[in-house]
Amino acid sequence: MAAKQKILIVDDDNSIAELVALYLIKECFEVKIVNDGEAALKEFKLFRPDLILLDLMLPGIDGYQVCREIRHTSDVPIIMLSAKGETFDEVLGLELGADDYIIKPFDSKKLVARVRAVLRRSHSKSPEPVSTEKSVSYPDLTINLTNYSVTYMGKQVDMPPKELELLYFLAASPNQVFTREQLLDHIWGYEYIGDTRTVDVHIKRLREKIKDHPGWSLATVWGIGYKFEVKDR
């Protein structure tokens, strides 16, 4: 029998956490609940979850800092939960590396569906054979999807997995225009429930790290989406 997938629920409202846990247990997930940020970081190392449901407003270390700390060492899927529905809060959560952002109050069944969708994306990556390397190179830029590294102007650039995957996807199809919806489908692997700001956020972050080059650029196609533009020499 396959091992149950493990979900770490981090929420200081224990009634909400227990309700979510009941739905997840019913769907055959193994669940652990903690109520503050410090406990979340400790339990993350011990429990080794397949996905984290992370409330933002936590006592002590808040959810943003928890996400930041985890992203230093892991690309485990993180879904942020928050009663704060402002654009700034959602964008900040996505910039820190969250895979999804759900505003409270939420329907528990929809939450479970989002959990399954994020997990499908996370586990859909087949291991590459040792001899196969997926990478693309342009002048002063190499994006390696096998070891998740980016070299720009001769230096390694740190970036979260989703940023790197987005950059690789665009660069692997030079001059091809992709809509935001197409990029969400290819990179996040599910139909994002909400708007497409997450793509814009990740493009913005990429442009801060990877500046336009005389031979190529990360271009906006107004009214449509984005492309990795390779210029004629």
PDB file of C-alpha atoms in Angstrom:
ATOM      1  CA  MET A   1       0.000   0.000   0.000  1.00  0.00           C
ATOM      2  CA  ALA A   2       1.323   3.422  -0.943  1.00  0.00           C
ATOM      3  CA  ALA A   3       2.249   5.743   1.901  1.00  0.00           C
ATOM      4  CA  LYS A   4      -0.192   8.537   2.611  1.00  0.00           C
ATOM      5  CA  GLN A   5       0.788  12.002   1.488  1.00  0.00           C
ATOM      6  CA  LYS A   6       1.496  14.264   4.449  1.00  0.00           C
ATOM      7  CA  ILE A   7       0.037  17.734   4.961  1.00  0.00           C
ATOM      8  CA  LEU A   8       1.316  20.179   7.578  1.00  0.00           C
ATOM      9  CA  ILE A   9      -1.396  22.641   8.639  1.00  0.00           C
ATOM     10  CA  VAL A  10      -0.089  25.835  10.225  1.00  0.00           C
ATOM     11  CA  ASP A  11      -2.855  28.005  11.687  1.00  0.00           C
ATOM     12  CA  ASP A  12      -3.306  29.703  15.063  1.00  0.00           C
ATOM     13  CA  ASP A  13      -7.081  29.247  14.783  1.00  0.00           C
ATOM     14  CA  ASN A  14      -7.343  25.655  15.945  1.00  0.00           C
ATOM     15  CA  SER A  15     -11.028  25.336  15.002  1.00  0.00           C
ATOM     16  CA  ILE A  16     -10.224  26.142  11.365  1.00  0.00           C
ATOM     17  CA  ALA A  17      -7.167  23.884  11.402  1.00  0.00           C
ATOM     18  CA  GLU A  18      -9.144  20.948  12.798  1.00  0.00           C
ATOM     19  CA  LEU A  19     -11.952  21.427  10.280  1.00  0.00           C
ATOM     20  CA  VAL A  20      -9.470  21.422   7.389  1.00  0.00           C
ATOM     21  CA  ALA A  21      -7.728  18.402   8.912  1.00  0.00           C
ATOM     22  CA  LEU A  22     -11.002  16.459   9.038  1.00  0.00           C
ATOM     23  CA  TYR A  23     -11.568  16.991   5.317  1.00  0.00           C
ATOM     24  CA  LEU A  24      -7.990  16.025   4.478  1.00  0.00           C
ATOM     25  CA  ILE A  25      -8.050  12.915   6.672  1.00  0.00           C
ATOM     26  CA  LYS A  26     -11.299  11.898   4.986  1.00  0.00           C
ATOM     27  CA  GLU A  27      -9.412  12.139   1.682  1.00  0.00           C
ATOM     28  CA  CYS A  28      -6.727   9.801   3.061  1.00  0.00           C
ATOM     29  CA  PHE A  29      -4.025  12.353   3.814  1.00  0.00           C
ATOM     30  CA  GLU A  30      -1.841  12.173   6.907  1.00  0.00           C
ATOM     31  CA  VAL A  31      -2.152  15.473   8.771  1.00  0.00           C
ATOM     32  CA  LYS A  32      -0.217  17.353  11.430  1.00  0.00           C
ATOM     33  CA  ILE A  33      -1.378  20.646  12.993  1.00  0.00           C
ATOM     34  CA  VAL A  34       0.802  23.336  14.563  1.00  0.00           C
ATOM     35  CA  ASN A  35      -0.309  26.777  15.733  1.00  0.00           C
ATOM     36  CA  ASP A  36       2.686  29.089  15.393  1.00  0.00           C
ATOM     37  CA  GLY A  37       5.603  29.818  13.095  1.00  0.00           C
ATOM     38  CA  GLU A  38       8.380  28.490  15.285  1.00  0.00           C
ATOM     39  CA  ALA A  39       6.598  25.165  15.693  1.00  0.00           C
ATOM     40  CA  ALA A  40       6.012  25.086  11.928  1.00  0.00           C
ATOM     41  CA  LEU A  41       9.732  25.318  11.180  1.00  0.00           C
ATOM     42  CA  LYS A  42      10.536  22.587  13.693  1.00  0.00           C
ATOM     43  CA  GLU A  43       7.756  20.277  12.527  1.00  0.00           C
ATOM     44  CA  PHE A  44       8.684  20.821   8.879  1.00  0.00           C
ATOM     45  CA  LYS A  45      12.033  19.138   9.539  1.00  0.00           C
ATOM     46  CA  LEU A  46      10.537  16.319  11.626  1.00  0.00           C
ATOM     47  CA  PHE A  47       7.307  15.590   9.759  1.00  0.00           C
ATOM     48  CA  ARG A  48       8.715  16.145   6.244  1.00  0.00           C
ATOM     49  CA  PRO A  49       5.339  17.055   4.684  1.00  0.00           C
ATOM     50  CA  ASP A  50       4.450  16.764   1.011  1.00  0.00           C
ATOM     51  CA  LEU A  51       2.591  20.079   1.236  1.00  0.00           C
ATOM     52  CA  ILE A  52       2.140  22.912   3.740  1.00  0.00           C
ATOM     53  CA  LEU A  53      -1.062  24.871   4.362  1.00  0.00           C
ATOM     54  CA  LEU A  54       0.319  28.063   5.868  1.00  0.00           C
ATOM     55  CA  ASP A  55      -1.680  30.794   7.571  1.00  0.00           C
ATOM     56  CA  LEU A  56      -0.055  34.232   7.330  1.00  0.00           C
ATOM     57  CA  MET A  57      -1.103  35.807  10.621  1.00  0.00           C
ATOM     58  CA  LEU A  58       0.756  33.689  13.161  1.00  0.00           C
ATOM     59  CA  PRO A  59       2.072  34.547  16.630  1.00  0.00           C
ATOM     60  CA  GLY A  60       5.817  35.108  16.766  1.00  0.00           C
ATOM     61  CA  ILE A  61       7.211  34.219  13.346  1.00  0.00           C
ATOM     62  CA  ASP A  62       4.571  35.097  10.740  1.00  0.00           C
ATOM     63  CA  GLY A  63       3.680  33.024   7.687  1.00  0.00           C
ATOM     64  CA  TYR A  64       5.740  35.164   5.322  1.00  0.00           C
ATOM     65  CA  GLN A  65       8.903  34.501   7.323  1.00  0.00           C
ATOM     66  CA  VAL A  66       8.092  30.804   7.631  1.00  0.00           C
ATOM     67  CA  CYS A  67       7.749  30.591   3.847  1.00  0.00           C
ATOM     68  CA  ARG A  68      11.003  32.499   3.366  1.00  0.00           C
ATOM     69  CA  GLU A  69      12.904  30.199   5.725  1.00  0.00           C
ATOM     70  CA  ILE A  70      11.555  27.013   4.135  1.00  0.00           C
ATOM     71  CA  ARG A  71      12.347  28.254   0.625  1.00  0.00           C
ATOM     72  CA  HIS A  72      16.023  28.538   1.573  1.00  0.00           C
ATOM     73  CA  THR A  73      16.240  24.746   1.693  1.00  0.00           C
ATOM     74  CA  SER A  74      13.146  23.230   0.085  1.00  0.00           C
ATOM     75  CA  ASP A  75      10.688  23.582  -2.803  1.00  0.00           C
ATOM     76  CA  VAL A  76       7.929  21.729  -0.926  1.00  0.00           C
ATOM     77  CA  PRO A  77       4.548  23.040  -2.167  1.00  0.00           C
ATOM     78  CA  ILE A  78       3.134  25.810   0.031  1.00  0.00           C
ATOM     79  CA  ILE A  79      -0.442  27.085  -0.078  1.00  0.00           C
ATOM     80  CA  MET A  80      -0.899  30.298   1.882  1.00  0.00           C
ATOM     81  CA  LEU A  81      -4.151  30.897   3.762  1.00  0.00           C
ATOM     82  CA  SER A  82      -5.139  34.410   4.757  1.00  0.00           C
ATOM     83  CA  ALA A  83      -8.067  36.624   5.669  1.00  0.00           C
ATOM     84  CA  LYS A  84      -6.134  39.445   3.971  1.00  0.00           C
ATOM     85  CA  GLY A  85      -7.356  39.700   0.407  1.00  0.00           C
ATOM     86  CA  GLU A  86      -5.437  42.795  -0.668  1.00  0.00           C
ATOM     87  CA  THR A  87      -3.368  42.539  -3.834  1.00  0.00           C
ATOM     88  CA  PHE A  88      -0.183  43.487  -1.964  1.00  0.00           C
ATOM     89  CA  ASP A  89      -0.481  40.559   0.439  1.00  0.00           C
ATOM     90  CA  GLU A  90      -1.160  38.042  -2.320  1.00  0.00           C
ATOM     91  CA  VAL A  91       1.673  39.334  -4.486  1.00  0.00           C
ATOM     92  CA  LEU A  92       4.098  39.255  -1.555  1.00  0.00           C
ATOM     93  CA  GLY A  93       3.147  35.676  -0.765  1.00  0.00           C
ATOM     94  CA  LEU A  94       3.720  34.608  -4.361  1.00  0.00           C
ATOM     95  CA  GLU A  95       7.006  36.502  -4.539  1.00  0.00           C
ATOM     96  CA  LEU A  96       8.260  34.585  -1.518  1.00  0.00           C
ATOM     97  CA  GLY A  97       7.644  31.311  -3.329  1.00  0.00           C
ATOM     98  CA  ALA A  98       4.134  30.201  -2.392  1.00  0.00           C
ATOM     99  CA  ASP A  99       2.475  27.924  -4.942  1.00  0.00           C
ATOM    100  CA  ASP A 100      -1.034  29.200  -4.264  1.00  0.00           C
ATOM    101  CA  TYR A 101      -2.863  31.783  -2.135  1.00  0.00           C
ATOM    102  CA  ILE A 102      -6.347  31.178  -0.749  1.00  0.00           C
ATOM    103  CA  ILE A 103      -8.427  33.855   0.955  1.00  0.00           C
ATOM    104  CA  LYS A 104     -10.471  33.044   4.060  1.00  0.00           C
ATOM    105  CA  PRO A 105     -13.251  32.132   4.443  1.00  0.00           C
ATOM    106  CA  PHE A 106     -12.935  29.290   1.953  1.00  0.00           C
ATOM    107  CA  ASP A 107     -14.932  26.228   1.021  1.00  0.00           C
ATOM    108  CA  SER A 108     -13.210  23.169   2.473  1.00  0.00           C
ATOM    109  CA  LYS A 109     -13.981  20.993  -0.542  1.00  0.00           C
ATOM    110  CA  LYS A 110     -12.422  23.561  -2.867  1.00  0.00           C
ATOM    111  CA  LEU A 111      -9.408  23.729  -0.590  1.00  0.00           C
ATOM    112  CA  VAL A 112      -8.951  19.969  -0.849  1.00  0.00           C
ATOM    113  CA  ALA A 113      -9.226  20.243  -4.649  1.00  0.00           C
ATOM    114  CA  ARG A 114      -6.514  22.904  -4.661  1.00  0.00           C
ATOM    115  CA  VAL A 115      -4.310  20.734  -2.449  1.00  0.00           C
ATOM    116  CA  ARG A 116      -4.661  17.813  -4.853  1.00  0.00           C
ATOM    117  CA  ALA A 117      -3.965  20.059  -7.845  1.00  0.00           C
ATOM    118  CA  VAL A 118      -0.760  21.460  -6.347  1.00  0.00           C
ATOM    119  CA  LEU A 119       0.390  17.979  -5.337  1.00  0.00           C
ATOM    120  CA  ARG A 120      -0.268  16.656  -8.848  1.00  0.00           C
ATOM    121  CA  ARG A 121       1.960  19.359 -10.236  1.00  0.00           C
ATOM    122  CA  SER A 122       4.646  18.698  -7.649  1.00  0.00           C
ATOM    123  CA  HIS A 123       4.761  14.956  -8.294  1.00  0.00           C
ATOM    124  CA  SER A 124       4.329  15.073 -12.058  1.00  0.00           C
ATOM    125  CA  LYS A 125       8.005  15.757 -12.666  1.00  0.00           C
ATOM    126  CA  SER A 126       9.545  12.471 -13.765  1.00  0.00           C
ATOM    127  CA  PRO A 127      13.157  11.974 -12.716  1.00  0.00           C
ATOM    128  CA  GLU A 128      15.519  12.595 -15.590  1.00  0.00           C
ATOM    129  CA  PRO A 129      18.024   9.877 -16.523  1.00  0.00           C
ATOM    130  CA  VAL A 130      21.462  10.695 -15.184  1.00  0.00           C
ATOM    131  CA  SER A 131      22.836  11.100 -18.701  1.00  0.00           C
ATOM    132  CA  THR A 132      20.072  13.499 -19.789  1.00  0.00           C
ATOM    133  CA  GLU A 133      20.390  17.190 -19.031  1.00  0.00           C
ATOM    134  CA  LYS A 134      17.663  19.684 -19.735  1.00  0.00           C
ATOM    135  CA  SER A 135      19.210  23.087 -20.279  1.00  0.00           C
ATOM    136  CA  VAL A 136      19.136  26.020 -22.671  1.00  0.00           C
ATOM    137  CA  SER A 137      21.931  28.482 -23.309  1.00  0.00           C
ATOM    138  CA  TYR A 138      22.160  31.950 -24.806  1.00  0.00           C
ATOM    139  CA  PRO A 139      24.960  34.505 -24.652  1.00  0.00           C
ATOM    140  CA  ASP A 140      25.675  35.155 -20.952  1.00  0.00           C
ATOM    141  CA  LEU A 141      22.739  32.993 -19.834  1.00  0.00           C
ATOM    142  CA  THR A 142      22.381  29.269 -19.103  1.00  0.00           C
ATOM    143  CA  ILE A 143      19.263  27.778 -17.532  1.00  0.00           C
ATOM    144  CA  ASN A 144      19.623  24.202 -16.312  1.00  0.00           C
ATOM    145  CA  LEU A 145      16.379  22.494 -15.342  1.00  0.00           C
ATOM    146  CA  THR A 146      18.104  19.264 -14.339  1.00  0.00           C
ATOM    147  CA  ASN A 147      19.970  20.751 -11.389  1.00  0.00           C
ATOM    148  CA  TYR A 148      17.802  23.891 -11.083  1.00  0.00           C
ATOM    149  CA  SER A 149      20.566  26.398 -11.683  1.00  0.00           C
ATOM    150  CA  VAL A 150      20.837  29.641 -13.614  1.00  0.00           C
ATOM    151  CA  THR A 151      24.115  31.215 -14.680  1.00  0.00           C
ATOM    152  CA  TYR A 152      23.894  34.849 -15.780  1.00  0.00           C
ATOM    153  CA  MET A 153      26.896  36.962 -16.758  1.00  0.00           C
ATOM    154  CA  GLY A 154      29.160  34.259 -15.380  1.00  0.00           C
ATOM    155  CA  LYS A 155      27.518  34.126 -11.943  1.00  0.00           C
ATOM    156  CA  GLN A 156      25.022  31.788 -10.316  1.00  0.00           C
ATOM    157  CA  VAL A 157      21.636  33.401  -9.725  1.00  0.00           C
ATOM    158  CA  ASP A 158      19.435  32.176  -6.898  1.00  0.00           C
ATOM    159  CA  MET A 159      15.746  31.911  -7.699  1.00  0.00           C
ATOM    160  CA  PRO A 160      12.747  29.889  -6.458  1.00  0.00           C
ATOM    161  CA  PRO A 161      11.785  26.800  -8.478  1.00  0.00           C
ATOM    162  CA  LYS A 162       8.735  28.378 -10.131  1.00  0.00           C
ATOM    163  CA  GLU A 163      10.749  31.379 -11.355  1.00  0.00           C
ATOM    164  CA  LEU A 164      13.371  29.075 -12.839  1.00  0.00           C
ATOM    165  CA  GLU A 165      10.772  26.818 -14.460  1.00  0.00           C
ATOM    166  CA  LEU A 166       9.020  29.828 -15.992  1.00  0.00           C
ATOM    167  CA  LEU A 167      12.276  31.222 -17.357  1.00  0.00           C
ATOM    168  CA  TYR A 168      13.290  27.832 -18.740  1.00  0.00           C
ATOM    169  CA  PHE A 169       9.893  27.258 -20.366  1.00  0.00           C
ATOM    170  CA  LEU A 170      10.002  30.600 -22.162  1.00  0.00           C
ATOM    171  CA  ALA A 171      13.665  30.332 -23.142  1.00  0.00           C
ATOM    172  CA  ALA A 172      13.175  26.790 -24.470  1.00  0.00           C
ATOM    173  CA  SER A 173      10.701  28.184 -27.022  1.00  0.00           C
ATOM    174  CA  PRO A 174      12.374  31.385 -28.221  1.00  0.00           C
ATOM    175  CA  ASN A 175      10.161  34.040 -29.858  1.00  0.00           C
ATOM    176  CA  GLN A 176       6.998  32.044 -29.125  1.00  0.00           C
ATOM    177  CA  VAL A 177       4.281  34.060 -27.431  1.00  0.00           C
ATOM    178  CA  PHE A 178       2.451  32.513 -24.482  1.00  0.00           C
ATOM    179  CA  THR A 179      -0.639  33.867 -22.780  1.00  0.00           C
ATOM    180  CA  ARG A 180      -0.715  34.122 -19.006  1.00  0.00           C
ATOM    181  CA  GLU A 181      -3.251  31.306 -18.928  1.00  0.00           C
ATOM    182  CA  GLN A 182      -0.946  29.049 -20.961  1.00  0.00           C
ATOM    183  CA  LEU A 183       1.968  29.801 -18.644  1.00  0.00           C
ATOM    184  CA  LEU A 184      -0.143  29.027 -15.581  1.00  0.00           C
ATOM    185  CA  ASP A 185      -1.184  25.731 -17.105  1.00  0.00           C
ATOM    186  CA  HIS A 186       2.357  24.719 -18.089  1.00  0.00           C
ATOM    187  CA  ILE A 187       4.232  25.911 -15.005  1.00  0.00           C
ATOM    188  CA  TRP A 188       1.706  25.527 -12.215  1.00  0.00           C
ATOM    189  CA  GLY A 189       0.041  22.541 -13.838  1.00  0.00           C
ATOM    190  CA  TYR A 190      -3.538  23.391 -12.973  1.00  0.00           C
ATOM    191  CA  GLU A 191      -6.150  25.996 -13.710  1.00  0.00           C
ATOM    192  CA  TYR A 192      -5.416  28.802 -11.294  1.00  0.00           C
ATOM    193  CA  ILE A 193      -8.583  29.846  -9.502  1.00  0.00           C
ATOM    194  CA  GLY A 194      -8.488  33.633  -9.502  1.00  0.00           C
ATOM    195  CA  ASP A 195      -6.605  36.080 -11.717  1.00  0.00           C
ATOM    196  CA  THR A 196      -3.291  35.750 -13.524  1.00  0.00           C
ATOM    197  CA  ARG A 197      -1.264  38.127 -11.359  1.00  0.00           C
ATOM    198  CA  THR A 198       0.982  35.291 -10.254  1.00  0.00           C
ATOM    199  CA  VAL A 199       2.567  35.189 -13.737  1.00  0.00           C
ATOM    200  CA  ASP A 200       3.146  38.954 -13.721  1.00  0.00           C
ATOM    201  CA  VAL A 201       4.727  38.721 -10.264  1.00  0.00           C
ATOM    202  CA  HIS A 202       7.152  36.018 -11.356  1.00  0.00           C
ATOM    203  CA  ILE A 203       8.058  37.860 -14.568  1.00  0.00           C
ATOM    204  CA  LYS A 204       8.745  41.003 -12.520  1.00  0.00           C
ATOM    205  CA  ARG A 205      11.036  39.065 -10.212  1.00  0.00           C
ATOM    206  CA  LEU A 206      12.864  37.480 -13.146  1.00  0.00           C
ATOM    207  CA  ARG A 207      13.466  40.888 -14.712  1.00  0.00           C
ATOM    208  CA  GLU A 208      14.992  42.120 -11.472  1.00  0.00           C
ATOM    209  CA  LYS A 209      17.518  39.281 -11.605  1.00  0.00           C
ATOM    210  CA  ILE A 210      17.982  38.792 -15.365  1.00  0.00           C
ATOM    211  CA  LYS A 211      18.389  42.072 -17.221  1.00  0.00           C
ATOM    212  CA  ASP A 212      17.758  42.407 -20.948  1.00  0.00           C
ATOM    213  CA  HIS A 213      20.701  41.430 -23.137  1.00  0.00           C
ATOM    214  CA  PRO A 214      21.641  42.768 -26.612  1.00  0.00           C
ATOM    215  CA  GLY A 215      20.916  39.291 -27.988  1.00  0.00           C
ATOM    216  CA  TRP A 216      17.773  38.395 -26.040  1.00  0.00           C
ATOM    217  CA  SER A 217      15.144  39.727 -23.648  1.00  0.00           C
ATOM    218  CA  LEU A 218      12.139  38.721 -21.574  1.00  0.00           C
ATOM    219  CA  ALA A 219       9.523  40.606 -23.564  1.00  0.00           C
ATOM    220  CA  THR A 220       5.929  41.613 -22.881  1.00  0.00           C
ATOM    221  CA  VAL A 221       3.490  41.178 -25.754  1.00  0.00           C
ATOM    222  CA  TRP A 222       0.873  43.724 -24.798  1.00  0.00           C
ATOM    223  CA  GLY A 223      -2.631  42.383 -24.499  1.00  0.00           C
ATOM    224  CA  ILE A 224      -1.450  38.784 -24.891  1.00  0.00           C
ATOM    225  CA  GLY A 225       1.342  37.630 -22.594  1.00  0.00           C
ATOM    226  CA  TYR A 226       5.100  37.074 -22.696  1.00  0.00           C
ATOM    227  CA  LYS A 227       7.896  35.643 -24.808  1.00  0.00           C
ATOM    228  CA  PHE A 228      11.634  35.074 -24.641  1.00  0.00           C
ATOM    229  CA  GLU A 229      12.717  37.218 -27.557  1.00  0.00           C
ATOM    230  CA  VAL A 230      15.917  36.301 -29.383  1.00  0.00           C
ATOM    231  CA  LYS A 231      17.109  39.188 -31.499  1.00  0.00           C
ATOM    232  CA  ASP A 232      18.564  38.951 -34.977  1.00  0.00           C
ATOM    233  CA  ARG A 233      22.313  39.282 -35.101  1.00  0.00           C
TER     234      ARG A 233
END
